mmCIF file of C-alpha atoms in Angstrom:
data_model
loop_
_atom_site.group_PDB
_atom_site.id
_atom_site.type_symbol
_atom_site.label_atom_id
_atom_site.label_comp_id
_atom_site.label_asym_id
_atom_site.label_seq_id
_atom_site.Cartn_x
_atom_site.Cartn_y
_atom_site.Cartn_z
ATOM 1 C CA MET W 1 -35.707 -75.025 -87.892
ATOM 2 C CA SER W 2 -35.215 -76.625 -91.336
ATOM 3 C CA THR W 3 -36.115 -80.106 -92.129
ATOM 4 C CA ALA W 4 -34.744 -81.927 -95.135
ATOM 5 C CA VAL W 5 -37.509 -84.163 -96.298
ATOM 6 C CA GLY W 6 -37.496 -86.238 -99.664
ATOM 7 C CA VAL W 7 -40.219 -86.674 -101.932
ATOM 8 C CA ALA W 8 -40.153 -89.348 -104.723
ATOM 9 C CA ASP W 9 -41.681 -88.346 -108.076
ATOM 10 C CA LEU W 10 -44.014 -90.678 -110.445
ATOM 11 C CA ASN W 11 -40.344 -91.609 -111.927
ATOM 12 C CA GLY W 12 -39.581 -92.710 -108.499
ATOM 13 C CA ARG W 13 -36.590 -89.981 -108.346
ATOM 14 C CA VAL W 14 -36.094 -88.458 -104.962
ATOM 15 C CA HIS W 15 -36.276 -84.792 -105.026
ATOM 16 C CA VAL W 16 -35.116 -83.652 -101.320
ATOM 17 C CA ARG W 17 -36.651 -79.908 -100.139
ATOM 18 C CA ARG W 18 -35.792 -78.084 -97.002
ATOM 19 C CA VAL W 19 -38.760 -76.836 -95.292
ATOM 20 C CA GLN W 20 -39.259 -74.256 -92.634
ATOM 21 C CA GLY W 21 -42.743 -73.470 -90.684
ATOM 22 C CA GLY W 22 -44.438 -75.526 -93.428
ATOM 23 C CA ASP W 23 -43.298 -73.710 -96.437
ATOM 24 C CA VAL W 24 -40.563 -74.933 -99.126
ATOM 25 C CA VAL W 25 -37.508 -72.632 -98.129
ATOM 26 C CA GLY W 26 -34.995 -74.189 -100.440
ATOM 27 C CA PHE W 27 -34.093 -77.240 -102.731
ATOM 28 C CA THR W 28 -31.223 -79.668 -102.207
ATOM 29 C CA SER W 29 -32.140 -80.956 -105.759
ATOM 30 C CA LEU W 30 -34.635 -80.159 -108.712
ATOM 31 C CA PRO W 31 -38.191 -80.125 -107.330
ATOM 32 C CA ALA W 32 -40.904 -82.008 -109.018
ATOM 33 C CA ALA W 33 -43.327 -80.376 -110.306
ATOM 34 C CA GLU W 34 -46.160 -80.154 -107.380
ATOM 35 C CA GLU W 35 -43.498 -79.037 -105.240
ATOM 36 C CA ILE W 36 -43.073 -75.782 -107.261
ATOM 37 C CA GLY W 37 -46.301 -74.316 -106.380
ATOM 38 C CA ARG W 38 -45.391 -74.145 -102.650
ATOM 39 C CA ILE W 39 -42.126 -72.096 -103.218
ATOM 40 C CA GLN W 40 -42.770 -68.546 -101.727
ATOM 41 C CA SER W 41 -39.444 -66.795 -101.114
ATOM 42 C CA ALA W 42 -38.185 -64.927 -104.412
ATOM 43 C CA VAL W 43 -34.357 -65.777 -103.041
ATOM 44 C CA ASP W 44 -35.546 -70.011 -103.320
ATOM 45 C CA MET W 45 -37.127 -69.040 -106.539
ATOM 46 C CA ALA W 46 -33.552 -67.418 -107.839
ATOM 47 C CA GLU W 47 -31.672 -70.252 -105.822
ATOM 48 C CA LEU W 48 -34.029 -72.380 -108.449
ATOM 49 C CA LEU W 49 -33.178 -70.671 -111.732
ATOM 50 C CA ARG W 50 -29.469 -71.214 -111.043
ATOM 51 C CA ARG W 51 -29.331 -74.146 -111.067
ATOM 52 C CA ASP W 52 -27.730 -75.968 -114.166
ATOM 53 C CA ASP W 53 -30.336 -79.220 -114.148
ATOM 54 C CA LEU W 54 -33.466 -77.439 -115.004
ATOM 55 C CA PRO W 55 -35.645 -79.503 -117.355
ATOM 56 C CA GLU W 56 -36.057 -78.712 -120.717
ATOM 57 C CA GLY W 57 -38.788 -79.705 -123.263
ATOM 58 C CA ASP W 58 -40.963 -79.565 -119.963
ATOM 59 C CA PRO W 59 -43.883 -77.108 -120.835
ATOM 60 C CA GLY W 60 -46.004 -78.417 -117.338
ATOM 61 C CA TRP W 61 -42.904 -77.563 -115.085
ATOM 62 C CA TRP W 62 -42.202 -74.253 -116.477
ATOM 63 C CA THR W 63 -45.748 -73.443 -116.401
ATOM 64 C CA LEU W 64 -46.090 -73.973 -113.049
ATOM 65 C CA VAL W 65 -42.773 -71.614 -112.753
ATOM 66 C CA VAL W 66 -43.888 -68.749 -114.769
ATOM 67 C CA SER W 67 -47.335 -68.862 -112.495
ATOM 68 C CA VAL W 68 -45.318 -68.710 -109.412
ATOM 69 C CA CYS W 69 -43.310 -65.736 -110.151
ATOM 70 C CA ASN W 70 -46.131 -64.344 -111.778
ATOM 71 C CA SER W 71 -48.169 -64.117 -108.577
ATOM 72 C CA GLY W 72 -44.733 -63.160 -106.867
ATOM 73 C CA LEU W 73 -44.730 -59.746 -109.226
ATOM 74 C CA MET W 74 -48.500 -59.115 -108.694
ATOM 75 C CA SER W 75 -47.705 -59.414 -104.895
ATOM 76 C CA ALA W 76 -46.942 -55.766 -105.321
ATOM 77 C CA GLU W 77 -50.302 -54.841 -105.242
ATOM 78 C CA THR W 78 -50.222 -55.571 -101.493
ATOM 79 C CA GLY W 79 -46.639 -54.273 -100.886
ATOM 80 C CA ALA W 80 -44.664 -57.304 -100.457
ATOM 81 C CA VAL W 81 -41.202 -56.770 -99.993
ATOM 82 C CA ASP W 82 -39.724 -58.544 -102.886
ATOM 83 C CA ALA W 83 -42.258 -58.213 -105.493
ATOM 84 C CA GLU W 84 -39.527 -56.427 -107.378
ATOM 85 C CA GLN W 85 -37.157 -59.367 -107.161
ATOM 86 C CA TRP W 86 -40.363 -61.453 -108.511
ATOM 87 C CA ALA W 87 -40.215 -59.463 -111.567
ATOM 88 C CA GLY W 88 -36.899 -60.363 -112.802
ATOM 89 C CA LEU W 89 -37.223 -63.752 -111.844
ATOM 90 C CA LEU W 90 -40.726 -63.644 -114.003
ATOM 91 C CA VAL W 91 -38.583 -62.410 -117.097
ATOM 92 C CA ARG W 92 -35.979 -65.174 -116.662
ATOM 93 C CA ALA W 93 -38.052 -67.977 -115.958
ATOM 94 C CA LEU W 94 -39.904 -67.017 -119.618
ATOM 95 C CA ASP W 95 -36.611 -66.235 -121.581
ATOM 96 C CA GLU W 96 -35.202 -69.652 -120.407
ATOM 97 C CA ALA W 97 -38.371 -71.636 -120.955
ATOM 98 C CA THR W 98 -38.704 -70.109 -124.468
ATOM 99 C CA ARG W 99 -34.863 -70.843 -125.201
ATOM 100 C CA ASN W 100 -34.749 -74.533 -123.646
ATOM 101 C CA GLY W 101 -38.298 -75.430 -125.597
ATOM 102 C CA SER W 102 -40.581 -75.999 -123.282
ATOM 103 C CA LEU W 103 -42.504 -73.018 -124.245
ATOM 104 C CA SER W 104 -43.149 -71.366 -127.162
ATOM 105 C CA ARG W 105 -42.460 -67.459 -128.221
ATOM 106 C CA GLU W 106 -46.101 -67.293 -129.060
ATOM 107 C CA GLU W 107 -46.571 -68.624 -124.957
ATOM 108 C CA THR W 108 -43.840 -65.815 -123.837
ATOM 109 C CA LEU W 109 -43.736 -62.893 -126.134
ATOM 110 C CA HIS W 110 -46.536 -60.982 -124.397
ATOM 111 C CA ARG W 111 -46.066 -62.684 -120.931
ATOM 112 C CA ARG W 112 -42.687 -60.804 -121.113
ATOM 113 C CA MET W 113 -43.655 -57.533 -121.924
ATOM 114 C CA ILE W 114 -46.651 -57.512 -119.843
ATOM 115 C CA ALA W 115 -44.227 -58.641 -117.103
ATOM 116 C CA CYS W 116 -42.107 -55.358 -117.812
ATOM 117 C CA ALA W 117 -45.016 -53.208 -118.395
ATOM 118 C CA ALA W 118 -46.241 -54.392 -114.689
ATOM 119 C CA ALA W 119 -42.761 -53.613 -113.322
ATOM 120 C CA LEU W 120 -42.361 -50.279 -114.471
ATOM 121 C CA GLN W 121 -45.549 -49.046 -113.675
ATOM 122 C CA TYR W 122 -45.068 -51.139 -109.707
ATOM 123 C CA PHE W 123 -41.279 -50.152 -109.561
ATOM 124 C CA GLY W 124 -40.349 -47.526 -111.591
ATOM 125 C CA VAL W 125 -37.566 -47.147 -114.353
ATOM 126 C CA ARG W 126 -33.932 -47.923 -113.775
ATOM 127 C CA LYS W 127 -31.660 -47.764 -115.945
ATOM 128 C CA GLY W 128 -29.629 -50.813 -117.711
ATOM 129 C CA ASP W 129 -31.936 -53.153 -115.865
ATOM 130 C CA GLN W 130 -33.988 -55.340 -118.862
ATOM 131 C CA VAL W 131 -37.141 -55.572 -116.936
ATOM 132 C CA ARG W 132 -37.254 -51.769 -116.062
ATOM 133 C CA ASP W 133 -35.303 -49.815 -118.667
ATOM 134 C CA PRO W 134 -38.380 -48.762 -121.061
ATOM 135 C CA GLU W 135 -35.882 -48.428 -123.822
ATOM 136 C CA MET W 136 -34.343 -51.907 -123.227
ATOM 137 C CA VAL W 137 -37.471 -53.622 -123.390
ATOM 138 C CA PHE W 138 -38.493 -51.766 -127.103
ATOM 139 C CA THR W 139 -34.826 -52.956 -128.298
ATOM 140 C CA TRP W 140 -35.688 -56.728 -126.679
ATOM 141 C CA LEU W 141 -39.268 -56.718 -128.594
ATOM 142 C CA LEU W 142 -37.716 -55.177 -132.278
ATOM 143 C CA GLY W 143 -35.143 -58.070 -131.951
ATOM 144 C CA GLU W 144 -38.517 -60.518 -131.804
ATOM 145 C CA LEU W 145 -40.789 -58.673 -134.586
ATOM 146 C CA GLY W 146 -38.463 -56.809 -136.852
ATOM 147 C CA SER W 147 -37.771 -53.742 -137.684
ATOM 148 C CA SER W 148 -40.497 -52.852 -140.156
ATOM 149 C CA PRO W 149 -44.021 -51.890 -138.526
ATOM 150 C CA ASP W 150 -45.763 -52.217 -141.960
ATOM 151 C CA ARG W 151 -44.225 -55.670 -142.504
ATOM 152 C CA LEU W 152 -45.494 -57.174 -139.731
ATOM 153 C CA LEU W 153 -48.543 -55.483 -139.765
ATOM 154 C CA ALA W 154 -49.160 -57.055 -143.032
ATOM 155 C CA GLU W 155 -47.978 -60.602 -142.170
ATOM 156 C CA LEU W 156 -50.789 -60.072 -139.384
ATOM 157 C CA ARG W 157 -53.459 -58.813 -141.698
ATOM 158 C CA ASP W 158 -52.282 -62.113 -143.483
ATOM 159 C CA VAL W 159 -52.686 -64.454 -140.397
ATOM 160 C CA ALA W 160 -56.331 -62.972 -139.720
ATOM 161 C CA SER W 161 -57.641 -63.151 -142.773
ATOM 162 C CA THR W 162 -56.552 -66.744 -143.917
ATOM 163 C CA SER W 163 -58.141 -67.837 -140.216
ATOM 164 C CA SER W 164 -61.320 -66.051 -141.358
ATOM 165 C CA ARG W 165 -61.552 -68.805 -144.341
ATOM 166 C CA GLY W 166 -60.971 -71.562 -142.486
ATOM 167 C CA SER W 167 -57.970 -72.270 -143.330
ATOM 168 C CA GLY W 168 -56.553 -75.135 -140.639
ATOM 169 C CA GLY W 169 -53.547 -77.007 -139.751
ATOM 170 C CA SER W 170 -51.152 -76.641 -136.926
ATOM 171 C CA GLY W 171 -49.480 -74.267 -138.941
ATOM 172 C CA SER W 172 -52.406 -72.046 -139.075
ATOM 173 C CA HIS W 173 -52.936 -72.215 -135.585
ATOM 174 C CA ARG W 174 -49.422 -71.251 -134.441
ATOM 175 C CA ALA W 175 -49.999 -68.408 -136.495
ATOM 176 C CA ILE W 176 -52.881 -67.435 -134.882
ATOM 177 C CA ARG W 177 -51.400 -67.447 -131.877
ATOM 178 C CA ARG W 178 -48.452 -65.592 -132.718
ATOM 179 C CA LEU W 179 -51.445 -62.533 -133.988
ATOM 180 C CA ALA W 180 -52.685 -62.664 -130.423
ATOM 181 C CA SER W 181 -49.699 -62.568 -128.854
ATOM 182 C CA VAL W 182 -47.940 -59.740 -130.784
ATOM 183 C CA ARG W 183 -51.083 -57.892 -130.407
ATOM 184 C CA MET W 184 -51.325 -57.646 -126.598
ATOM 185 C CA ALA W 185 -47.336 -57.225 -126.833
ATOM 186 C CA LEU W 186 -47.513 -54.145 -128.699
ATOM 187 C CA GLU W 187 -50.151 -53.488 -126.364
ATOM 188 C CA ALA W 188 -48.205 -53.496 -123.411
ATOM 189 C CA LEU W 189 -45.488 -51.587 -125.280
ATOM 190 C CA CYS W 190 -47.825 -48.803 -125.242
ATOM 191 C CA ASP W 191 -47.586 -48.782 -121.540
ATOM 192 C CA VAL W 192 -43.874 -49.339 -121.741
ATOM 193 C CA ARG W 193 -43.403 -46.209 -123.959
ATOM 194 C CA SER W 194 -45.216 -44.265 -121.052
ATOM 195 C CA HIS W 195 -42.001 -44.121 -119.173
ATOM 196 C CA MET W 196 -39.915 -43.227 -122.070
ATOM 197 C CA ALA W 197 -38.603 -39.718 -121.936
ATOM 198 C CA ASP W 198 -38.821 -37.724 -125.243
ATOM 199 C CA GLY W 199 -36.456 -38.575 -127.908
ATOM 200 C CA PRO W 200 -35.861 -40.951 -130.888
ATOM 201 C CA LYS W 201 -36.693 -44.401 -129.218
ATOM 202 C CA ARG W 202 -40.065 -43.112 -128.112
ATOM 203 C CA SER W 203 -40.785 -41.622 -131.485
ATOM 204 C CA GLU W 204 -40.312 -45.415 -132.817
ATOM 205 C CA ALA W 205 -42.544 -46.819 -130.357
ATOM 206 C CA ALA W 206 -45.038 -44.496 -130.974
ATOM 207 C CA LYS W 207 -45.367 -45.793 -134.403
ATOM 208 C CA TRP W 208 -45.562 -49.584 -133.124
ATOM 209 C CA CYS W 209 -48.215 -49.047 -130.638
ATOM 210 C CA ALA W 210 -50.121 -47.221 -133.462
ATOM 211 C CA LEU W 211 -50.307 -50.553 -134.632
ATOM 212 C CA VAL W 212 -52.383 -51.919 -132.335
ATOM 213 C CA PRO W 213 -56.133 -50.755 -133.678
ATOM 214 C CA LEU W 214 -55.039 -51.850 -137.055
ATOM 215 C CA ILE W 215 -54.270 -55.699 -136.024
ATOM 216 C CA PRO W 216 -57.568 -57.938 -135.880
ATOM 217 C CA GLY W 217 -58.396 -57.690 -132.352
ATOM 218 C CA GLY W 218 -56.650 -54.669 -131.218
ATOM 219 C CA ARG W 219 -57.520 -51.678 -129.626
ATOM 220 C CA THR W 220 -57.132 -48.448 -129.483
ATOM 221 C CA ARG W 221 -54.328 -46.990 -127.055
ATOM 222 C CA ASP W 222 -54.060 -43.376 -126.044
ATOM 223 C CA ARG W 223 -50.054 -43.159 -124.860
#
């Protein structure tokens, strides 16, 4: 049996949640940030992310959502039955948080790629799935990074050089975050590539993976 409980946030708005056995099992209105961490069901998170009143420009709220989804995906390590669903929810949350301006692409690019690599490791390839089709994951990454590995490498090396000279400013800090995010995204691509069938896409991905040890802070990957 579930019970509807009203919770007022700091602004006096009331968010109603359904509670069953002490756990949040669904929402009849948008939950406050402090309620997000109590969501344990992928079904309830999916219901939440389908809402049309999700907050925009709210990094705190979306960081909590991403954290919960990430924990759900990692529950695959213990055999959780809904871990596969959490993988899709994590990617969906990252995309939506980026779209609505809550999280920057520097914060989400590598997280999305790592999520896809983990989903492929845990659950295998599923063609036509934006999370578990390795070629679709690679195509998405190209849409974010452009089509030229050499151009990207030159950009990242320029960022690293500027950073080493101690240039400050918010633009410089964001560029440094981009360098780190791109490097981690390409490291995850090396894992994604290992699930690709032999062919042009796998060969193209190899060229991007070859950038990793060339980017400042990167490490050699053998995939």
